[in-house]
């Protein structure tokens, strides 16, 4: 009996893709030239179908990897060829937008940008935002507890999920689809699945927390030469904007130069004369009033020598231009022979010196060709993108040790928002104690005793 024949009683023929049908499938959106290696790909359309799939896999002891938008950056969607892949692409319905409770009920395969658009139609906002919004699916976003550009104001994904439905390894459906914010009725079980990278269950549906759509949006690029001044300005802006600041992105000089020198569409708002560039965003309720206030705050900062230079967006198209610079990391990757990505987290006051030391050390590693840093400095999350001349494991390890080497001593993390996957599991002990890891393993064993869900990931 073939593997695919196991599922013919619960799925239609077009929901089952065998090994011969996988030439157009892949394990990551950046590796479309590498055909997917798997036993089969299944395309369920309901939670019940996912449950039936899981029951069969549990009985047959078939490992399972879940595929969403395939934008994950730590190897969480990689396969070895021995797995059944469950794709959530047909679980793509927005079931309800409730304007009174300010919630949206969605299936796991809904793309983030479609959630944004549906919320906007109802004068609401789903604040989670990042560069891969046009591909990333909400199930994967929840399973990795994604962050993005507005964590400062609205929090990580787990702060934006009110209800959740997931299927465990044996096919049990765990459903807590509630629209309420406050629920202290014992354990908050949905938090087990949020951020667990598909190792504890398959997320199928969720209720998302929405906000009233802002009526104003302002942004500016600000220039600095000293990192300490960036931190002072963060406190200054946060206090003067009185809760309106929604983004505070820091870009190092060489990163800013590369991001703005590729095409005219991303020309530099400020000249290349400074060491640091900050992109600030504020959301409010009155465009004219808020723009005047935003401008006055920046002018006062200039007059008091808090900043060296600034340029403020004068239109929505300017704001899109400003954010395109920060979001389009392809302007960095496209010029690398091979690339390696990092999303470390560390205390805000230490970021300047830590990144400076990494730049200096990476420059001494033979095989490292480019080093770019940028990130969400207001929540302590800095991204590195490193170009290298080859894919040798030796070079990878040297770069890993350089980036991660000092994080344990300063209370940092090897993953701020991307997760652990396969790429970071060797470094988990740098940011989690032995006792924490032991408890995580116990949870994994309890919920997935046969180790079928995303095996080899995290641990």
XYZ file of C-alpha atoms in Angstrom:
459
model
C 0.000 0.000 0.000
C 1.355 3.419 -0.947
C 1.525 6.224 1.602
C -0.936 8.365 -0.370
C -3.551 5.603 -0.394
C -3.836 5.921 3.381
C -5.539 9.279 2.965
C -7.940 8.630 0.080
C -10.883 7.975 2.402
C -10.650 11.404 4.041
C -9.340 13.660 1.248
C -10.249 14.274 -2.389
C -7.724 13.302 -5.039
C -6.655 16.908 -5.630
C -5.835 17.218 -1.922
C -3.169 14.514 -2.118
C 0.170 15.054 -3.858
C 2.476 12.070 -4.174
C 6.275 12.084 -4.656
C 5.883 12.467 -8.425
C 3.803 15.629 -7.958
C 6.333 17.588 -5.898
C 8.622 19.036 -8.563
C 6.891 22.427 -8.240
C 6.889 22.377 -4.412
C 9.727 23.561 -2.156
C 10.539 23.864 1.557
C 11.260 27.601 1.636
C 10.268 30.603 -0.440
C 13.950 31.485 -0.957
C 14.786 27.993 -2.226
C 12.299 27.492 -5.020
C 15.027 25.884 -7.105
C 15.171 22.944 -4.681
C 12.227 20.528 -5.171
C 10.531 19.392 -1.992
C 11.590 15.985 -0.695
C 8.680 14.351 1.175
C 6.515 11.238 1.241
C 3.524 13.326 0.146
C 1.854 16.711 0.548
C -1.679 16.883 1.926
C -3.979 19.890 1.448
C -6.695 19.776 4.135
C -9.586 22.240 3.974
C -11.016 21.826 7.493
C -9.830 21.227 11.036
C -11.616 17.878 10.961
C -9.584 16.778 7.957
C -6.391 17.766 9.765
C -7.541 15.676 12.716
C -8.156 12.626 10.517
C -4.764 13.056 8.870
C -3.094 13.208 12.276
C -4.886 10.055 13.463
C -3.602 8.121 10.459
C -0.062 9.440 10.845
C -0.139 8.638 14.561
C -1.242 5.063 13.922
C 1.336 4.605 11.150
C 4.039 6.553 13.029
C 4.587 8.934 10.121
C 6.492 12.154 10.911
C 4.704 15.405 10.009
C 5.972 18.815 8.907
C 3.520 21.678 8.458
C 3.992 24.130 5.576
C 2.448 27.601 5.518
C 3.907 30.568 3.639
C 7.426 29.076 3.888
C 9.079 32.334 4.979
C 10.614 30.884 8.151
C 14.331 31.635 8.512
C 15.565 28.940 10.913
C 14.835 25.689 9.076
C 11.500 24.896 10.724
C 9.963 23.814 7.392
C 12.873 21.698 6.170
C 12.253 18.026 5.385
C 14.430 14.931 5.024
C 12.114 12.986 2.701
C 10.563 10.755 5.347
C 7.764 13.139 6.354
C 4.163 13.777 5.453
C 3.808 17.482 4.710
C 0.555 19.159 5.705
C 0.093 22.390 3.776
C -2.356 24.921 5.206
C -2.768 26.801 1.917
C -6.415 25.730 1.516
C -7.295 26.682 5.077
C -7.461 30.204 3.727
C -10.820 31.630 4.793
C -11.446 34.732 6.845
C -14.514 33.428 8.632
C -15.645 36.597 10.381
C -14.681 40.166 11.190
C -16.560 41.239 14.319
C -16.424 45.025 14.543
C -18.121 45.144 17.942
C -15.667 42.826 19.672
C -12.851 43.989 17.379
C -11.830 40.471 16.458
C -11.210 38.493 13.295
C -11.696 34.733 13.027
C -9.336 33.189 10.488
C -8.101 29.844 9.257
C -4.400 29.086 9.510
C -3.605 29.571 5.830
C -4.761 33.178 5.536
C -1.952 35.455 4.328
C -1.078 38.343 6.644
C -1.588 41.025 3.995
C -5.121 39.709 3.367
C -5.811 40.087 7.083
C -4.560 43.664 6.912
C -6.821 44.423 3.958
C -9.889 42.813 5.525
C -9.369 44.761 8.740
C -8.935 48.019 6.824
C -12.262 47.470 5.049
C -13.911 47.575 8.483
C -11.892 50.593 9.677
C -9.855 48.323 11.930
C -6.183 47.428 12.208
C -4.319 44.172 12.744
C -1.036 45.732 13.840
C 1.394 42.865 13.225
C 3.583 43.893 10.293
C 6.821 42.744 8.666
C 8.447 42.451 5.259
C 7.078 38.975 4.383
C 3.450 40.031 4.914
C 2.564 39.186 1.313
C 3.525 35.513 1.754
C 3.485 34.612 5.441
C 0.397 32.751 6.679
C -1.143 33.392 10.068
C -0.751 29.782 11.245
C 2.998 29.927 10.749
C 3.106 33.419 12.219
C 1.403 32.159 15.378
C 3.455 28.968 15.583
C 6.655 31.051 15.547
C 5.314 33.944 17.652
C 6.477 36.418 15.008
C 7.378 39.986 15.919
C 7.957 42.680 13.328
C 7.896 46.442 13.086
C 5.260 47.383 15.689
C 6.099 45.197 18.686
C 6.973 48.361 20.629
C 3.329 49.462 20.705
C 1.282 46.305 20.183
C 3.446 43.397 21.338
C 4.422 40.081 19.782
C 1.956 37.740 18.063
C 0.957 36.073 21.335
C -0.447 39.409 22.546
C -2.699 39.536 19.465
C -4.228 36.036 19.668
C -7.399 35.698 21.742
C -8.585 32.257 20.640
C -6.926 29.280 19.041
C -7.730 25.881 17.566
C -5.054 23.234 17.112
C -4.768 19.494 16.505
C -2.377 17.429 18.604
C -0.253 14.507 17.434
C -2.939 11.876 18.056
C -5.617 13.865 16.219
C -7.279 15.471 19.252
C -8.787 18.864 18.465
C -8.034 21.462 21.145
C -10.401 24.357 20.526
C -10.631 27.515 22.602
C -12.108 29.933 20.095
C -13.048 32.746 22.454
C -13.247 36.457 21.683
C -12.614 37.561 25.227
C -9.443 39.293 26.402
C -9.605 38.248 30.051
C -9.869 34.534 30.846
C -8.162 33.303 33.991
C -9.872 29.917 34.050
C -6.766 27.860 34.868
C -4.043 27.178 32.262
C -3.978 29.277 29.087
C -3.448 26.300 26.794
C -3.237 28.304 23.573
C 0.111 29.643 24.739
C 1.555 26.123 24.455
C 1.046 26.227 20.697
C 2.072 29.857 20.132
C 5.803 29.876 19.447
C 6.210 26.077 19.572
C 7.113 25.890 15.851
C 4.695 23.067 15.066
C 6.282 20.674 17.547
C 3.249 20.402 19.868
C 0.323 20.651 17.462
C -0.979 21.902 14.124
C -2.706 25.290 14.371
C -5.832 25.399 12.202
C -7.865 28.465 13.270
C -7.445 31.573 15.393
C -9.280 34.600 16.717
C -7.158 37.719 16.328
C -7.337 40.897 18.367
C -7.896 44.023 16.249
C -7.493 47.711 17.005
C -9.370 50.747 15.783
C -7.694 51.938 12.595
C -5.489 54.980 13.188
C -6.517 58.186 11.437
C -2.988 59.524 11.152
C 0.411 58.097 10.332
C 3.676 60.004 10.451
C 7.249 58.896 9.947
C 10.752 60.314 9.776
C 14.369 59.298 9.335
C 16.751 60.638 11.983
C 20.565 60.650 11.928
C 23.081 60.042 14.729
C 26.781 59.403 15.166
C 26.714 57.922 18.679
C 24.632 54.951 19.793
C 24.064 56.499 23.229
C 22.233 59.351 21.483
C 19.938 56.827 19.775
C 18.885 55.514 23.198
C 18.330 59.042 24.542
C 16.210 59.882 21.512
C 14.132 56.727 21.965
C 13.180 57.859 25.464
C 12.599 61.425 24.237
C 10.249 60.392 21.426
C 8.358 57.855 23.506
C 7.671 60.394 26.241
C 6.727 63.286 23.927
C 4.488 61.231 21.633
C 2.464 60.023 24.630
C 1.776 56.483 23.444
C 1.553 57.244 19.716
C 4.986 55.874 18.773
C 4.501 52.560 16.984
C 7.904 51.926 15.448
C 11.545 52.772 16.130
C 13.895 51.049 13.677
C 17.671 51.396 13.726
C 19.856 50.918 10.648
C 23.666 50.931 10.724
C 25.454 53.160 8.206
C 26.711 50.502 5.784
C 23.304 48.788 5.821
C 21.553 52.081 5.065
C 23.968 52.757 2.195
C 23.304 49.365 0.605
C 19.539 49.538 1.188
C 19.291 52.912 -0.576
C 21.803 52.596 -3.405
C 20.247 49.830 -5.498
C 17.381 51.569 -7.322
C 15.801 55.015 -7.537
C 12.729 53.602 -5.785
C 14.721 53.408 -2.557
C 16.900 56.519 -2.817
C 18.280 57.802 0.504
C 16.097 60.244 2.482
C 19.243 61.445 4.315
C 22.851 61.664 3.065
C 25.449 59.022 3.927
C 27.173 61.234 6.492
C 26.194 59.527 9.734
C 26.784 56.299 11.654
C 23.187 55.468 12.571
C 19.794 56.037 10.954
C 16.532 55.694 12.865
C 13.101 55.284 11.250
C 10.345 56.479 13.604
C 6.631 55.861 13.073
C 3.698 57.338 15.008
C 0.026 56.445 14.686
C -2.739 58.754 15.924
C -6.235 60.138 15.458
C -5.851 63.491 13.628
C -3.480 63.747 10.660
C -3.094 67.532 10.603
C -2.730 67.933 14.354
C -0.491 64.896 14.762
C 1.746 65.911 11.870
C 2.249 69.357 13.369
C 3.037 67.811 16.742
C 5.443 65.286 15.203
C 7.259 68.048 13.319
C 7.511 70.240 16.402
C 8.987 67.394 18.441
C 11.650 66.842 15.774
C 12.423 70.554 15.519
C 12.866 70.754 19.285
C 15.192 67.764 19.139
C 17.321 69.511 16.511
C 17.412 72.766 18.469
C 18.493 70.927 21.609
C 21.198 68.923 19.771
C 19.520 65.595 20.464
C 19.781 64.651 16.793
C 22.095 65.567 13.910
C 19.668 65.561 10.996
C 16.088 64.557 10.169
C 13.690 64.272 7.265
C 9.962 63.859 7.782
C 7.557 62.134 5.421
C 5.204 64.639 3.814
C 2.740 62.190 2.248
C 1.567 58.567 2.410
C 3.826 57.776 -0.549
C 6.787 59.139 1.405
C 5.928 56.833 4.291
C 5.761 53.847 1.948
C 9.146 54.856 0.514
C 10.659 55.132 4.008
C 9.405 51.700 5.054
C 10.315 50.075 1.739
C 13.938 50.868 2.559
C 13.719 49.035 5.880
C 11.562 46.110 4.729
C 13.137 45.140 1.419
C 16.037 43.013 2.666
C 16.451 41.609 -0.848
C 18.518 44.713 -1.515
C 21.042 43.134 0.830
C 20.637 39.433 0.004
C 20.694 39.849 -3.773
C 24.314 40.958 -3.646
C 25.528 38.080 -1.466
C 27.046 34.884 -2.814
C 25.613 33.049 0.196
C 23.742 34.535 3.150
C 23.355 33.804 6.845
C 20.647 35.474 8.989
C 20.421 36.307 12.685
C 17.781 37.883 14.939
C 19.391 38.264 18.338
C 17.880 40.018 21.329
C 19.818 41.872 24.023
C 19.455 44.728 26.537
C 18.996 48.041 24.719
C 21.917 49.912 26.389
C 24.390 47.205 25.277
C 23.385 47.029 21.620
C 25.844 49.647 20.323
C 28.982 48.097 21.799
C 27.895 44.503 21.116
C 27.226 45.117 17.425
C 30.437 47.132 17.036
C 32.447 44.218 18.446
C 30.709 41.788 16.067
C 31.463 43.971 13.048
C 35.145 44.034 14.067
C 35.373 40.289 14.722
C 33.494 39.269 11.580
C 35.889 41.379 9.497
C 38.695 39.060 10.638
C 36.959 35.829 9.619
C 38.195 34.541 6.272
C 35.211 33.953 3.992
C 32.958 36.691 5.381
C 32.276 39.177 2.581
C 29.478 41.467 3.857
C 28.047 42.346 7.267
C 24.811 44.306 7.672
C 22.974 45.166 10.902
C 19.538 46.690 11.452
C 16.559 46.042 13.646
C 13.851 46.864 16.145
C 16.064 48.607 18.674
C 13.132 49.706 20.865
C 12.462 46.068 21.804
C 16.123 45.014 21.798
C 15.946 42.941 18.604
C 18.791 43.341 16.111
C 19.093 41.514 12.784
C 22.374 40.563 11.154
C 22.640 39.581 7.494
C 26.033 38.184 6.613
C 27.305 37.443 3.120
C 29.884 34.678 2.802
C 31.869 33.035 0.045
C 30.905 29.397 0.710
C 28.470 27.106 2.548
C 31.053 25.190 4.581
C 29.963 24.157 8.052
C 33.245 25.451 9.448
C 32.544 28.988 8.214
C 28.956 28.815 9.418
C 30.070 27.789 12.915
C 32.660 30.569 13.101
C 30.005 33.120 12.232
C 27.502 31.580 14.661
C 30.006 31.648 17.519
C 30.852 35.258 16.764
C 27.243 36.448 16.817
C 26.050 34.313 19.734
C 29.248 34.165 21.781
C 28.563 36.946 24.254
C 24.790 36.724 24.632
C 24.621 34.409 27.638
C 26.690 36.714 29.849
C 24.484 39.741 29.144
C 21.108 37.984 29.346
C 20.444 38.008 25.610
C 18.733 35.535 23.288
C 19.791 33.756 20.099
C 16.264 34.244 18.766
C 14.200 37.382 19.212
C 11.403 36.496 16.783
C 12.381 33.826 14.239
C 12.377 30.773 16.497
C 14.914 27.935 16.867
C 14.179 25.393 14.111
C 17.177 23.319 13.080
C 19.581 26.206 12.611
C 19.751 27.377 16.232
C 19.088 24.299 18.349
C 22.802 23.876 19.140
C 22.693 27.283 20.834
C 19.454 26.998 22.806
C 21.375 26.487 26.050
C 22.871 29.959 25.694
C 19.512 31.553 26.489
C 17.626 28.809 28.348
C 18.706 27.016 31.537
C 19.036 23.237 31.728
C 15.908 23.174 33.865
C 13.925 25.156 31.289
C 15.047 22.885 28.455
C 14.215 19.811 30.529
C 10.690 21.090 31.120
C 10.311 21.847 27.397
C 11.383 18.284 26.567
C 8.870 16.945 29.077
C 6.074 18.932 27.449
C 7.125 17.658 24.034
C 7.148 14.052 25.273
C 3.768 14.446 26.966
C 2.050 15.963 23.932
C 3.925 14.069 21.208
C 5.230 10.832 22.723
C 6.147 9.375 19.325
C 8.042 12.529 18.258
C 6.068 12.887 15.022
C 5.455 16.637 14.939
C 8.282 18.546 13.234
C 10.889 16.096 14.490
C 14.431 17.351 14.857
C 13.350 20.934 15.372
C 14.228 22.944 18.529
C 15.814 19.980 20.399
